[in-house]
Coordinates of C-alpha atoms in Angstrom, one line a residue:
X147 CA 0.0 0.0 0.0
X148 CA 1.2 3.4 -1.1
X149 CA 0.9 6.8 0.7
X150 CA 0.7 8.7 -2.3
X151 CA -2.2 6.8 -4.2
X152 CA -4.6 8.7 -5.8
X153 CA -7.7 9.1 -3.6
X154 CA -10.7 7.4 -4.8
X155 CA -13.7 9.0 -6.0
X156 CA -16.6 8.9 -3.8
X157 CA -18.8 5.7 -3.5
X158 CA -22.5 7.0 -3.6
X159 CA -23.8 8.5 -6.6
X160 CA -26.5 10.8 -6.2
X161 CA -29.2 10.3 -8.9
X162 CA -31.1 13.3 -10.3
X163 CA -34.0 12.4 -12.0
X164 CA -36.1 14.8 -9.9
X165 CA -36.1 16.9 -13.3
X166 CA -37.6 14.4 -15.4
X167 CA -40.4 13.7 -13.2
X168 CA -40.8 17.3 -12.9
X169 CA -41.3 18.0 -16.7
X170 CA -43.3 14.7 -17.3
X171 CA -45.7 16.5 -14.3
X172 CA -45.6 19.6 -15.9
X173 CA -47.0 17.9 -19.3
X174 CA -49.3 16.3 -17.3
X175 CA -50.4 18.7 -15.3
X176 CA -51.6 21.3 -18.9
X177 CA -53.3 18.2 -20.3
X178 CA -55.1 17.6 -16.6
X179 CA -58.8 18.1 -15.6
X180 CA -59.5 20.3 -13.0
X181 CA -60.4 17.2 -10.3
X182 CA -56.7 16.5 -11.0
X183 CA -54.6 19.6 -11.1
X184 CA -54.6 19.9 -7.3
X185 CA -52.7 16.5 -6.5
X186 CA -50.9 17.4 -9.9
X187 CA -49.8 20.5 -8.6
X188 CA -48.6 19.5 -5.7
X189 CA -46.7 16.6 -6.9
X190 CA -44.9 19.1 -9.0
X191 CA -43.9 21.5 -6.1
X192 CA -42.5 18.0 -4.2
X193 CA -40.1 17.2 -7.2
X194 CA -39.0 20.5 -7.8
X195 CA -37.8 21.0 -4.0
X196 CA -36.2 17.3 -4.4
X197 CA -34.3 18.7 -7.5
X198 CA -33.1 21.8 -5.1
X199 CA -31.4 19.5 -2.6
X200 CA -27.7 19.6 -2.3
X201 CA -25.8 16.1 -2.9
X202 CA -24.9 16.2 0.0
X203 CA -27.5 16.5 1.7
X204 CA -29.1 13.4 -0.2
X205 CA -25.7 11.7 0.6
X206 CA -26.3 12.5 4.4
X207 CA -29.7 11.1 4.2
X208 CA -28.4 7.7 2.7
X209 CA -26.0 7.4 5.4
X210 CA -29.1 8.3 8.0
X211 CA -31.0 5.1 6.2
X212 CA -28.1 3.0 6.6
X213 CA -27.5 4.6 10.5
X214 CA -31.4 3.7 11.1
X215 CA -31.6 0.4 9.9
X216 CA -28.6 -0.9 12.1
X217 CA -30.1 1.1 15.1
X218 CA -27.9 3.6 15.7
X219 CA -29.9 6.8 16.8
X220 CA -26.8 8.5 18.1
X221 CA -24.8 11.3 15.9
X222 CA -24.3 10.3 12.2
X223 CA -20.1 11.4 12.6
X224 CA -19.7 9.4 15.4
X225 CA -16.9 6.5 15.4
X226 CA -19.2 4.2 16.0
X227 CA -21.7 5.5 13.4
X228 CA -19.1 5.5 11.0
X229 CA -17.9 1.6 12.1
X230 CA -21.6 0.4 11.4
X231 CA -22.2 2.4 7.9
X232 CA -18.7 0.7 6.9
X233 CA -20.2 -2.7 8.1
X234 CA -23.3 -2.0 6.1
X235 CA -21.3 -1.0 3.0
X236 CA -18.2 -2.9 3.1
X237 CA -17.4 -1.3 -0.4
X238 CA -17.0 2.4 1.5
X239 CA -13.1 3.8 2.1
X240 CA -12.6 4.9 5.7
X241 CA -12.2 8.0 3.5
X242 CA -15.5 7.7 2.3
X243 CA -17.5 6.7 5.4
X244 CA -15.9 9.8 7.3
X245 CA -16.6 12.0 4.3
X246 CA -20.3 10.5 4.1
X247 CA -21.0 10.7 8.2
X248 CA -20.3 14.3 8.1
X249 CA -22.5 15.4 5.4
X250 CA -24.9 13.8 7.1
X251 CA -24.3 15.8 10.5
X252 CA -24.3 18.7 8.8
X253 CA -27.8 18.0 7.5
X254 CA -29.1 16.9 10.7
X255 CA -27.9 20.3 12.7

């Protein structure tokens, strides 16, 4: 193992297909009768908040999913929050898991 490897990329892609469903509400919602355009319209404002949401903060709630699910309802950047969301994804870098816990601190506070 070398000291000067290049770091590796981080582990958990965020996918952003908030947009799509956003336009395909949009369509639906100029098409819609007016029974529907309520629940239309507020399906639209949902998606286009989830599309306004910082990776990181979607990161940080993955790591709370993973945190919850083991049973861990102590802080997200704690050593032993970061032990269990290494256990639960044994793919995940110490570099990774510490990067990870702390966005998701940051979204709790």
């Amino acid at each position: 193992m070398s000291l000067f490897r290049k770091p590796q990329p981080l582990a958990v892609l965020v996918v952003r297909d908030a947009p799509d469903v956003a336009a395909a509400l949009r369509s639906a919602l100029e098409a819609a009768p007016d029974a529907e355009r309520p629940g239309l319209e507020r399906a639209l404002a949902l998606a286009e908040e989830s599309a306004g949401r910082p990776d990181g903060e979607l990161r940080g709630r993955w790591v709370r999913q993973r945190l919850d699910a083991a049973g861990h309802q102590g802080p997200a950047d704690s050593v032993e929050a970061i032990k269990i969301l290494r256990q639960a994804e044994p793919g995940l870098t110490l570099l990774q898991a510490v990067t990870y816990a702390k966005e998701a601190a940051a979204a709790e506070a």
